[in-house]
mmCIF file of C-alpha atoms and ligand atoms in Angstrom:
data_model
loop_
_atom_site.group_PDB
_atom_site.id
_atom_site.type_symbol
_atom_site.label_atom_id
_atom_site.label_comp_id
_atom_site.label_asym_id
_atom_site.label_seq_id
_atom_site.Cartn_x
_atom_site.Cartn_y
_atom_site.Cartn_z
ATOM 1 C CA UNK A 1 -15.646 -29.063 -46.335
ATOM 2 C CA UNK A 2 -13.557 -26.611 -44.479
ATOM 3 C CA UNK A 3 -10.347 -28.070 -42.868
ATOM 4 C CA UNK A 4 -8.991 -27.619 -40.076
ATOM 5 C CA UNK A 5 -5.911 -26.298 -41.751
ATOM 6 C CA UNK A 6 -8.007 -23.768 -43.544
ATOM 7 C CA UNK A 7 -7.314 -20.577 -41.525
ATOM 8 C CA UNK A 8 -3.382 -21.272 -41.512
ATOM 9 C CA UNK A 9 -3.496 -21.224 -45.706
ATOM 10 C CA UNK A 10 -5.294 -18.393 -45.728
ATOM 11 C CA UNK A 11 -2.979 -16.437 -43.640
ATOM 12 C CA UNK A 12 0.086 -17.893 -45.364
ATOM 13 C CA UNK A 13 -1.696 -16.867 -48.718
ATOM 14 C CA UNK A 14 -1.942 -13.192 -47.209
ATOM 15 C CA UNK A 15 1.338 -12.975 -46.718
ATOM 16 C CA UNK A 16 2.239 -14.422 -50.089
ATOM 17 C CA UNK A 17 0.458 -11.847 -51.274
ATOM 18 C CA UNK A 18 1.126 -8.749 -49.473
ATOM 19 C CA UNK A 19 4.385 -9.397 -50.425
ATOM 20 C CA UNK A 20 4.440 -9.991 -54.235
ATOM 21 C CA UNK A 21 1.487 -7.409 -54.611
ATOM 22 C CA UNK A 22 3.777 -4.965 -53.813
ATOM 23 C CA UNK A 23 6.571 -5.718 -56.546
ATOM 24 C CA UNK A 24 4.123 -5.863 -58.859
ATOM 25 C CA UNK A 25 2.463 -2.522 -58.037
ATOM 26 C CA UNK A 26 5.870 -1.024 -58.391
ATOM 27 C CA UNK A 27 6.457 -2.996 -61.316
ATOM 28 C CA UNK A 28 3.047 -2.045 -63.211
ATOM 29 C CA UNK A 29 3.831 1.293 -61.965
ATOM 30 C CA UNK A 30 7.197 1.602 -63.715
ATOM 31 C CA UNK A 31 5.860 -0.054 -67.050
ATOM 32 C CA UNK A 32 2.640 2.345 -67.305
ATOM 33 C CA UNK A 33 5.432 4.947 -67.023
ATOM 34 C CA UNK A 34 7.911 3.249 -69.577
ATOM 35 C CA UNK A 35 5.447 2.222 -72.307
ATOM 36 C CA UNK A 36 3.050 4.903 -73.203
ATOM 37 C CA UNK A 37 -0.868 4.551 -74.059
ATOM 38 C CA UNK A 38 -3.471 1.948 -73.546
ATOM 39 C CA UNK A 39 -0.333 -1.073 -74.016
ATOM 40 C CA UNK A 40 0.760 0.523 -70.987
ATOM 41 C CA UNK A 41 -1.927 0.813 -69.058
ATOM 42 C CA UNK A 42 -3.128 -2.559 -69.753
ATOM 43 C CA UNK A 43 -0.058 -4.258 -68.847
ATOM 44 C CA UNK A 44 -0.384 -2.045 -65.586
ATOM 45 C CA UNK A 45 -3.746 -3.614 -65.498
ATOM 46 C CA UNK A 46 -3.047 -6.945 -65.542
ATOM 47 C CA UNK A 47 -0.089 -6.793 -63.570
ATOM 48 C CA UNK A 48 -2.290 -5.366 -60.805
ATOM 49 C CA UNK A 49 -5.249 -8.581 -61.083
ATOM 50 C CA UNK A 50 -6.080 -9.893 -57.946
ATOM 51 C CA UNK A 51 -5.640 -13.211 -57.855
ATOM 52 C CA UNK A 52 -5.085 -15.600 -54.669
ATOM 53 C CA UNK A 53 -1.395 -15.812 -55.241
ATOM 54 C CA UNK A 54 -1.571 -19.880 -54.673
ATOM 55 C CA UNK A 55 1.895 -20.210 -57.113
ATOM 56 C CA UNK A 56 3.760 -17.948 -54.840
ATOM 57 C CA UNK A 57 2.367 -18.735 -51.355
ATOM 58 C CA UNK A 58 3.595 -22.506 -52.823
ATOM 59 C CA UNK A 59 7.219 -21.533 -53.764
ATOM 60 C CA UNK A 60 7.932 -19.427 -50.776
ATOM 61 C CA UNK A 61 6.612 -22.075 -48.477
ATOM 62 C CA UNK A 62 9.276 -24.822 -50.264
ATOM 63 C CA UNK A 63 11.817 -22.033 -49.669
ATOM 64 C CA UNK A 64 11.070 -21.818 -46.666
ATOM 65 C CA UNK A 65 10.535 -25.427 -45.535
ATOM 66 C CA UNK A 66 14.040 -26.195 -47.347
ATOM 67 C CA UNK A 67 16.044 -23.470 -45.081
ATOM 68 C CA UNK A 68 15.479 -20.278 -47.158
ATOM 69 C CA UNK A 69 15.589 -17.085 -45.320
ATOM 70 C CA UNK A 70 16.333 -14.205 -48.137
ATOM 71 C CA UNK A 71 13.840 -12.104 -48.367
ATOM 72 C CA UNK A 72 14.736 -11.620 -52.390
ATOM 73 C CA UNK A 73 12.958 -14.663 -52.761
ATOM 74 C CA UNK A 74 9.712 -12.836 -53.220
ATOM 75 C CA UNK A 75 10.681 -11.719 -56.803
ATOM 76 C CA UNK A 76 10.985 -15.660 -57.797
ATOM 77 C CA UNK A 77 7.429 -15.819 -56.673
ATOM 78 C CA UNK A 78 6.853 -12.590 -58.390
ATOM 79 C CA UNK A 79 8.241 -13.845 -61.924
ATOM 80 C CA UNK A 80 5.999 -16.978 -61.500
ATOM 81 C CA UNK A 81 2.902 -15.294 -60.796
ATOM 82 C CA UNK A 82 3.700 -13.002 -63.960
ATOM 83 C CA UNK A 83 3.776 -16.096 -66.020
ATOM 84 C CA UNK A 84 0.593 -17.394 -64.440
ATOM 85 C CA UNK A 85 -0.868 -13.547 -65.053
ATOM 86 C CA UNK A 86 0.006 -14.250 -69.155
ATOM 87 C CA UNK A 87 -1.407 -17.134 -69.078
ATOM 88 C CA UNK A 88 -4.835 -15.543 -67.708
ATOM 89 C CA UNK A 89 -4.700 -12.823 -70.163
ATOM 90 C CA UNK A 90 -4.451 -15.118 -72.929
ATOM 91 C CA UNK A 91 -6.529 -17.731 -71.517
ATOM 92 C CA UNK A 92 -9.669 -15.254 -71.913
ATOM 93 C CA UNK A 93 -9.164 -14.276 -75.396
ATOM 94 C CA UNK A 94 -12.192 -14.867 -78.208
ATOM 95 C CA UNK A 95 -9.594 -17.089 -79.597
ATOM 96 C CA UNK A 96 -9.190 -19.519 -76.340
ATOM 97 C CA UNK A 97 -11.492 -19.533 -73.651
ATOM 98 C CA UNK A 98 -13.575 -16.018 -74.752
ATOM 99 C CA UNK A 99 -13.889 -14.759 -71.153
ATOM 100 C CA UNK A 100 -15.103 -11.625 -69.994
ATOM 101 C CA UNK A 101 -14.625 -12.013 -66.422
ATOM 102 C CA UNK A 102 -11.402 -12.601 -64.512
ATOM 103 C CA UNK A 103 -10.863 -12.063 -61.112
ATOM 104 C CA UNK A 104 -13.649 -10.297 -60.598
ATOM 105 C CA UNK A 105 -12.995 -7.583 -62.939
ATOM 106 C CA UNK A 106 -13.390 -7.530 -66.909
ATOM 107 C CA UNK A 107 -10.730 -9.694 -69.084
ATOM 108 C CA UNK A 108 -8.165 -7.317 -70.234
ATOM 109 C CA UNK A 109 -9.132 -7.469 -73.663
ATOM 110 C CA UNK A 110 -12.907 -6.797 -73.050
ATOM 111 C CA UNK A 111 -11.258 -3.726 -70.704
ATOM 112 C CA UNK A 112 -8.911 -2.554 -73.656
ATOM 113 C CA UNK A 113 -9.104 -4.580 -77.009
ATOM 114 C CA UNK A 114 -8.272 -8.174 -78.463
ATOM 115 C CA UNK A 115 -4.926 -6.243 -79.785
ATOM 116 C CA UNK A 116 -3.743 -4.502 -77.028
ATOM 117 C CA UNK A 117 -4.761 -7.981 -74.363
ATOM 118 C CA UNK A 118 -2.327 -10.058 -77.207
ATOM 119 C CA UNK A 119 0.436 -7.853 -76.975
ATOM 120 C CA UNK A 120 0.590 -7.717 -72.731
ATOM 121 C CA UNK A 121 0.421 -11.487 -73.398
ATOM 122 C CA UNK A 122 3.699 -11.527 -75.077
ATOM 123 C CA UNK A 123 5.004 -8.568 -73.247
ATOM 124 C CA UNK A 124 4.575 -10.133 -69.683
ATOM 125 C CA UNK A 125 6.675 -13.238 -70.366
ATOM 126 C CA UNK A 126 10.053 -11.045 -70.419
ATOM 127 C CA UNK A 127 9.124 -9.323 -67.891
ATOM 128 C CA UNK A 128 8.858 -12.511 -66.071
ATOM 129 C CA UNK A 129 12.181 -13.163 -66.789
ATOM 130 C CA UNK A 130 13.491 -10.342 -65.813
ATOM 131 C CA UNK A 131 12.155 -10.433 -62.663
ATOM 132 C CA UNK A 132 13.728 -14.445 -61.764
ATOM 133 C CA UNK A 133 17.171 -12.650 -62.972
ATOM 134 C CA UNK A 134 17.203 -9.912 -61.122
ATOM 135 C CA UNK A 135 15.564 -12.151 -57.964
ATOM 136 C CA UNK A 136 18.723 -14.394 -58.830
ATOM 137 C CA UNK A 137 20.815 -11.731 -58.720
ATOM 138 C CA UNK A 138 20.119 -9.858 -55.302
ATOM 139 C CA UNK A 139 20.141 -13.736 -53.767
ATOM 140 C CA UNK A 140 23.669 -13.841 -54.882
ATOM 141 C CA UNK A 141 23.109 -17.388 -56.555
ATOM 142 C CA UNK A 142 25.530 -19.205 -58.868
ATOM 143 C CA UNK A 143 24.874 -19.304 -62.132
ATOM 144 C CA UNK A 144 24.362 -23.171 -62.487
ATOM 145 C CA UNK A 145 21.118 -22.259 -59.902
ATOM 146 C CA UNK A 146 20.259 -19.616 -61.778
ATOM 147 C CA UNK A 147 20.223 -21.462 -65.217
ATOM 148 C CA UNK A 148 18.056 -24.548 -63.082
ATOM 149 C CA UNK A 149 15.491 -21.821 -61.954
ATOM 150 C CA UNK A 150 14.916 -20.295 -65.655
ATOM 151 C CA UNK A 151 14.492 -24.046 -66.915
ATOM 152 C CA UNK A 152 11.634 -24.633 -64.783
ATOM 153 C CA UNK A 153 10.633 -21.537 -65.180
ATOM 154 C CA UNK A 154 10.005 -21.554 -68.449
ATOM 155 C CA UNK A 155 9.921 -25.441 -69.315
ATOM 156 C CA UNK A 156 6.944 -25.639 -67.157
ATOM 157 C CA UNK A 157 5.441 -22.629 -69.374
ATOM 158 C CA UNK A 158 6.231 -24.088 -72.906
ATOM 159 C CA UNK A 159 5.334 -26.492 -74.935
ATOM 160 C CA UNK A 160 6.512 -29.289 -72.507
ATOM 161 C CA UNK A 161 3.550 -27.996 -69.690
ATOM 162 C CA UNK A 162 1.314 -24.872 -69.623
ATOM 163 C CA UNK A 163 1.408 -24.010 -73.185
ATOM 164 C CA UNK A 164 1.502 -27.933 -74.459
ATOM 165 C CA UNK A 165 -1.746 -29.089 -72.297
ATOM 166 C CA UNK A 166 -3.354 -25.746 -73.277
ATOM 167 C CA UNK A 167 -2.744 -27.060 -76.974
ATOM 168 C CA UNK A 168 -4.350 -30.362 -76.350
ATOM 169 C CA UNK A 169 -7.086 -28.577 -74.448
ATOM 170 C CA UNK A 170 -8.310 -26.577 -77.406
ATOM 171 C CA UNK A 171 -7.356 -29.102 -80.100
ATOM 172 C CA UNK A 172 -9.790 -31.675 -77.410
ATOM 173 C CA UNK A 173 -12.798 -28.839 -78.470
ATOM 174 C CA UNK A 174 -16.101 -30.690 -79.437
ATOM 175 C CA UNK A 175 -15.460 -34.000 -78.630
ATOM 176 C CA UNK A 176 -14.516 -36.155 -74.957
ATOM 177 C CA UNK A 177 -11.640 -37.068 -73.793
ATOM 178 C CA UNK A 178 -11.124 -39.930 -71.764
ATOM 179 C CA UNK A 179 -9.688 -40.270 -68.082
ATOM 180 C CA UNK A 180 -5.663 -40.597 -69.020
ATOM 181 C CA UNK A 181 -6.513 -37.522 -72.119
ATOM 182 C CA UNK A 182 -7.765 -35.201 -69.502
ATOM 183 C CA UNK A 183 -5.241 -35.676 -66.643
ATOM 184 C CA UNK A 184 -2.644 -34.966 -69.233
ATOM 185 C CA UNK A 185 -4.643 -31.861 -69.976
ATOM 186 C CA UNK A 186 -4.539 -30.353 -66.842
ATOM 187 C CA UNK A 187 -0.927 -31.674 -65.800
ATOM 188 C CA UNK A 188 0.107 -29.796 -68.646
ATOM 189 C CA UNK A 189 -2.132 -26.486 -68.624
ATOM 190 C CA UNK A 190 -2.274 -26.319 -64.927
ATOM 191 C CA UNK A 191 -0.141 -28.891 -63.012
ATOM 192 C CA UNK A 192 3.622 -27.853 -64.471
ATOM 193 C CA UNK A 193 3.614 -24.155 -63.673
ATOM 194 C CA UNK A 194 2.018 -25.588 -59.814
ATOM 195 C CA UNK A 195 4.816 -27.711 -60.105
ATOM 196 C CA UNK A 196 7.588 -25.509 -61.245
ATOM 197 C CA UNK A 197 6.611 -23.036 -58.241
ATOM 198 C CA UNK A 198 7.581 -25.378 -56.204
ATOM 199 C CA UNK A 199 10.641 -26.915 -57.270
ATOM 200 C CA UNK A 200 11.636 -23.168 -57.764
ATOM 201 C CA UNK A 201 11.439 -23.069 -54.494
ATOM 202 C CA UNK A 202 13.342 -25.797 -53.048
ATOM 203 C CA UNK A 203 16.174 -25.170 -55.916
ATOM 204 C CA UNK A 204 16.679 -21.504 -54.654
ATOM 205 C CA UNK A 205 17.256 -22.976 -50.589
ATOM 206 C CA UNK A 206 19.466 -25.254 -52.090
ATOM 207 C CA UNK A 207 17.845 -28.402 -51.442
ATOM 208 C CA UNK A 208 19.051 -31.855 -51.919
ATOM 209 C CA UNK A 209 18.339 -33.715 -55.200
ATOM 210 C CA UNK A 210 16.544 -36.337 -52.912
ATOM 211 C CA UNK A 211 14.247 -33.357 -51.542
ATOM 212 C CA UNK A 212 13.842 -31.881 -54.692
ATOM 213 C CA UNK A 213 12.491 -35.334 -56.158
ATOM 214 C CA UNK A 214 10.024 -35.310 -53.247
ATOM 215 C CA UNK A 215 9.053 -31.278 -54.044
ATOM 216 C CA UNK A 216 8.247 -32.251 -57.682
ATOM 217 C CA UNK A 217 6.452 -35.072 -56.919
ATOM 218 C CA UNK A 218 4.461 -33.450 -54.484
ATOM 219 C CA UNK A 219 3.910 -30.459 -56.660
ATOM 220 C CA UNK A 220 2.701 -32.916 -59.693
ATOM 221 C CA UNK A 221 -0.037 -34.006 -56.910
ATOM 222 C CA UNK A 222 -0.995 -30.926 -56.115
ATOM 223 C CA UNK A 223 -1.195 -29.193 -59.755
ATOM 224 C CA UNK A 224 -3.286 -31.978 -60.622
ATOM 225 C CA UNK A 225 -5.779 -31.947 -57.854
ATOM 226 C CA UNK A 226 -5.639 -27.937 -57.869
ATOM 227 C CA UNK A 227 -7.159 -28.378 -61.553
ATOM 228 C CA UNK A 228 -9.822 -31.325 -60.820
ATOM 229 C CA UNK A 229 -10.976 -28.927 -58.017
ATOM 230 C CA UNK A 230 -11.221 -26.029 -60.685
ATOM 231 C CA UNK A 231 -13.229 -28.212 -62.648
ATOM 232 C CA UNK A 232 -15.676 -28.842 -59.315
ATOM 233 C CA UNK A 233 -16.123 -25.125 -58.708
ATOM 234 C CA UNK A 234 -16.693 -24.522 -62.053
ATOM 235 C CA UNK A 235 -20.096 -26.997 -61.715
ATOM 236 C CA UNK A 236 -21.076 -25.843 -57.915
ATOM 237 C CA UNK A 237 -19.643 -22.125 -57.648
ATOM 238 C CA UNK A 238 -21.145 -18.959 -58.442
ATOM 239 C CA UNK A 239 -19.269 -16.416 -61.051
ATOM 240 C CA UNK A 240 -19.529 -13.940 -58.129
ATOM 241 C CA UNK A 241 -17.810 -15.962 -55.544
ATOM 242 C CA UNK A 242 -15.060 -17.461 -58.243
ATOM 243 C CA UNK A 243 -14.856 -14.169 -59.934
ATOM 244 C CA UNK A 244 -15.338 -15.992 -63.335
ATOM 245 C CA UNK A 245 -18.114 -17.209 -65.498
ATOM 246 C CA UNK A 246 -19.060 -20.326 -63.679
ATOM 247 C CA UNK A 247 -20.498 -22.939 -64.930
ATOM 248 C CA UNK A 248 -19.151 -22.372 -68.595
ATOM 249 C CA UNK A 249 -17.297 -25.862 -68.911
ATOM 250 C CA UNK A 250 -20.815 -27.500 -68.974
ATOM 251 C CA UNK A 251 -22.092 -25.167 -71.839
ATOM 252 C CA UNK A 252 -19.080 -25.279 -73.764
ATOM 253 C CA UNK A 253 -19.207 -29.112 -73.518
ATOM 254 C CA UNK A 254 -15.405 -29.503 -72.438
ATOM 255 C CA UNK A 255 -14.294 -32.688 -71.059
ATOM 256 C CA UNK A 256 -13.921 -32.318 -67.348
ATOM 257 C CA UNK A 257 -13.524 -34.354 -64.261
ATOM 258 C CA UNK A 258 -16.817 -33.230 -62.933
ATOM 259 C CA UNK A 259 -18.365 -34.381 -66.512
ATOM 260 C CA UNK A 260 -16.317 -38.050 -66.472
ATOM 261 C CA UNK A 261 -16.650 -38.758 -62.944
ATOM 262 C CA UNK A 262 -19.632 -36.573 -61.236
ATOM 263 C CA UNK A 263 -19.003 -33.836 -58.883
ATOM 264 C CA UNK A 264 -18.474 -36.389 -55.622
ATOM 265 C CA UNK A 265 -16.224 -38.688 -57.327
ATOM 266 C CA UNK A 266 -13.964 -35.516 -58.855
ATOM 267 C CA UNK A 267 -14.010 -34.214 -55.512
ATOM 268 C CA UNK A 268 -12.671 -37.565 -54.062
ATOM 269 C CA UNK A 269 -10.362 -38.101 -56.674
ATOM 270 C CA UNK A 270 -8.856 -33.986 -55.996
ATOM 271 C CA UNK A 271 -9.007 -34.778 -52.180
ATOM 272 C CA UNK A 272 -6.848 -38.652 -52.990
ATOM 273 C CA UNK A 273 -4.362 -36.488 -54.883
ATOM 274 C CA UNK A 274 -3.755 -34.076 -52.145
ATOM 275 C CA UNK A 275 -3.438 -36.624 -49.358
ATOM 276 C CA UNK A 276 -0.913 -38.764 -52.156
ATOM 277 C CA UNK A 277 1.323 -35.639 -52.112
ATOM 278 C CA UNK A 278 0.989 -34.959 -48.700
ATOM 279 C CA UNK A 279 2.523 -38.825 -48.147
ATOM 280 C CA UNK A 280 5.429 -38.207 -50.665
ATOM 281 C CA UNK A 281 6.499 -35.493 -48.625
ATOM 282 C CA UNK A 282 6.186 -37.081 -45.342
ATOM 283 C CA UNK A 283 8.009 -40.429 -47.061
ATOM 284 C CA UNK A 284 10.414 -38.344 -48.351
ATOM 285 C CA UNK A 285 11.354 -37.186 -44.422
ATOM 286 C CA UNK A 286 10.854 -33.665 -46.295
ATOM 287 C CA UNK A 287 9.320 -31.022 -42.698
ATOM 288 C CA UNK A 288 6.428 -29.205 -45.259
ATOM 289 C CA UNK A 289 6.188 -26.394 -43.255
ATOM 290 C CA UNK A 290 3.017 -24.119 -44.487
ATOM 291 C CA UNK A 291 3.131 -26.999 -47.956
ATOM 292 C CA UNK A 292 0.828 -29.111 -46.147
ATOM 293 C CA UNK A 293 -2.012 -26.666 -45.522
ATOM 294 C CA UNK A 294 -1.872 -24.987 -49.309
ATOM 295 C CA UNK A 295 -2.316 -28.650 -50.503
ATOM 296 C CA UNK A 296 -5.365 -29.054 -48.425
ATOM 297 C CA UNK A 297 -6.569 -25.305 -49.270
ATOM 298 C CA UNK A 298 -6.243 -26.370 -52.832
ATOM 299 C CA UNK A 299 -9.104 -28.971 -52.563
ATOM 300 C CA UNK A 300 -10.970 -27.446 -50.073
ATOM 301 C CA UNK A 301 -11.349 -23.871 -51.430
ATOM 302 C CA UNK A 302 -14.556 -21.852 -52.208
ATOM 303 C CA UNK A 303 -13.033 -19.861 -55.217
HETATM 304 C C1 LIG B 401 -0.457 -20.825 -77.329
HETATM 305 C C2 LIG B 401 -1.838 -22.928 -77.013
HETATM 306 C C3 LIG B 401 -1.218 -21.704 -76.432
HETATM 307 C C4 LIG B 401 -1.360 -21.471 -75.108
HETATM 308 C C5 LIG B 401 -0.917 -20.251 -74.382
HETATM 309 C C6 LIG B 401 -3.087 -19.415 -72.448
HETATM 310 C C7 LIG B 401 -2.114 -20.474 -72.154
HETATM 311 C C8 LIG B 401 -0.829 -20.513 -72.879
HETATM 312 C C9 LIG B 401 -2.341 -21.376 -71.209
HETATM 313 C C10 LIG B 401 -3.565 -21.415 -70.370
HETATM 314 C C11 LIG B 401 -3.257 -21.990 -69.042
HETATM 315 C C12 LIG B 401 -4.379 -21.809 -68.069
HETATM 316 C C13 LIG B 401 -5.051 -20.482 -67.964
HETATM 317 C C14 LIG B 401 -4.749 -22.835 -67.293
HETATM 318 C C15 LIG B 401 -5.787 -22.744 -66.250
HETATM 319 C C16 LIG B 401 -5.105 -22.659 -64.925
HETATM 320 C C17 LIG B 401 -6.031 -22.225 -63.841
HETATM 321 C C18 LIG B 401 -6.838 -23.248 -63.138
HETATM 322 C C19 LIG B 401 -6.115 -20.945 -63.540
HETATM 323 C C20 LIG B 401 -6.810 -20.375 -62.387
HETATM 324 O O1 LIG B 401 -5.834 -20.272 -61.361
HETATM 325 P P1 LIG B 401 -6.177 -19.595 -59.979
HETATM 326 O O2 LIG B 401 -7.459 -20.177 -59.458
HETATM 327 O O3 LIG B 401 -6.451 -18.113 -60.424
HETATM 328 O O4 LIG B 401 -4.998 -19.694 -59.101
HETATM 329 P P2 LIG B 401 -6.141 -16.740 -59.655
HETATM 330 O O5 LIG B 401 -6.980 -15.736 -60.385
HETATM 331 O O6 LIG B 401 -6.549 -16.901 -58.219
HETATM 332 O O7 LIG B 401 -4.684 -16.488 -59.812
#
């Protein structure tokens, strides 16, 4: 179903990402320059995957909604996406997901080697960090702010989200998880770093503790619904529209929303979790700004 809202998200995703593509062409540019050989170039490579830029369309939209106006704040979103792009790369390794297709292009390791994919892994996560410090930096923020943004940063990333649910994800291999299993799954592998975004966000305007309550809540909704959608689009879409293998989930016999509930039901439960954190914004008195179509693009999307 296409809402409404639709065409509003997709410009606000445009400019999300004509802005962070740029740092990171510069960026991959000064890397392929800085580390010589194939590492090089396949860190270039990854850094340059296009991806729909959802993670930093979502934290410059709570910057924005909470009063941000410095334009610096694109390198927050920049270090989040890198994290997300490390995530990816690792994702598709033989010894995870053992993908070949990623954004419409091949994995980085099928494109270079197992090695060389491992290694820009690793290798983008400082880079990541660099990029929220020296974001920090040109927004002149104080160093308590700056210590909250690397601590969501990279607490959503650990063992505590991305990297923890990805843990119970492969450790869930060959047999089904139930209901309150998966959703900690994919509020782990999927939901923090959604989350984080976010509350990255509305920490670098400055919001209010109340506000930032509301943003985390809101971005728990949304990471979790963002995820049961992935699951539906793995089971309807087409690898050349999602620029992925489709369909894998249901070879691979992973547990799944869409193999728990059916595709309807998963789509009503990712379309109750988007309207649920589009209500704990609005009882939080917190104006979403562009928040409120992303959430909606999340569960409506096509890829
Ligand atoms: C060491 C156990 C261990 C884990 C390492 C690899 C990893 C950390 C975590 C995997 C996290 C992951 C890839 C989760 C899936 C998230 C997801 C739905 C990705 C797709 O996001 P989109 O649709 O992709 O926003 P684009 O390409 O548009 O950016």
């Amino acid at each position: 179903m296409v809402e409404a809202t639709d065409g509003e998200a997709i410009a606000v995703l445009e400019r999300a990402r004509t802005r962070v593509d740029q740092r990171l062409d510069t960026l991959a540019g000064h890397i392929a320059g800085e580390v010589p050989g194939p590492l090089g170039a396949a860190l270039a490579y990854a850094l340059r995957s296009p991806g729909k830029r959802v993670r930093p369309a979502l934290l410059l939209a709570a910057y924005e909604a909470c009063g941000g106006r410095n334009a610096a704040a694109d390198g927050l979103a920049t270090a989040v996406e890198i994290v997300h792009t490390y995530s990816l790369v690792h994702d598709d390794l033989p010894c995870m997901d053992d993908d070949a297709l990623r954004r419409g292009r091949p994995t980085t390791h099928v494109e270079f080697d197992v090695t060389t994919a491992t290694r820009v892994g690793y290798l983008l996560v400082p880079v990541a960090a660099e990029q929220l410090a020296r974001a920090a930096v040109a927004m002149e923020l104080d160093p308590a702010t700056v210590g909250s943004l690397a601590r969501e940063l990279f607490e959503a990333g650990g063992i505590r989200g991305m990297v923890g649910g990805q843990w119970l994800d492969l450790e869930a291999e060959g047999r089904q998880l139930d209901l309150s299993g998966l959703t900690a799954v994919h509020r782990g592998k999927t939901g923090a770093l959604i989350t984080a975004a976010v509350v990255i966000g509305g920490i670098a305007a400055g919001a209010t503790d109340t506000t930032l309550a509301a943003l985390r809540a809101f971005g728990s909704e949304i990471g979790l619904a963002f995820q049961v959608a992935d699951d539906v689009l793995d089971a309807t879409g087409s690898s050349r529209v999602l620029g992925k293998t489709a369909g894998k989930d249901a070879v691979v016999a992973k547990s799944t929303y869409v193999g728990l509930l059916g595709v309807e039901r998963a789509r009503a439960e990712a379309a109750r979790h988007c309207a649920a954190a589009i209500e704990l914004l609005t009882a939080a008195a917190v104006a979403p700004g562009a928040l409120v179509p992303l959430a909606r693009y999340i569960v409506t999307r096509s890829s």
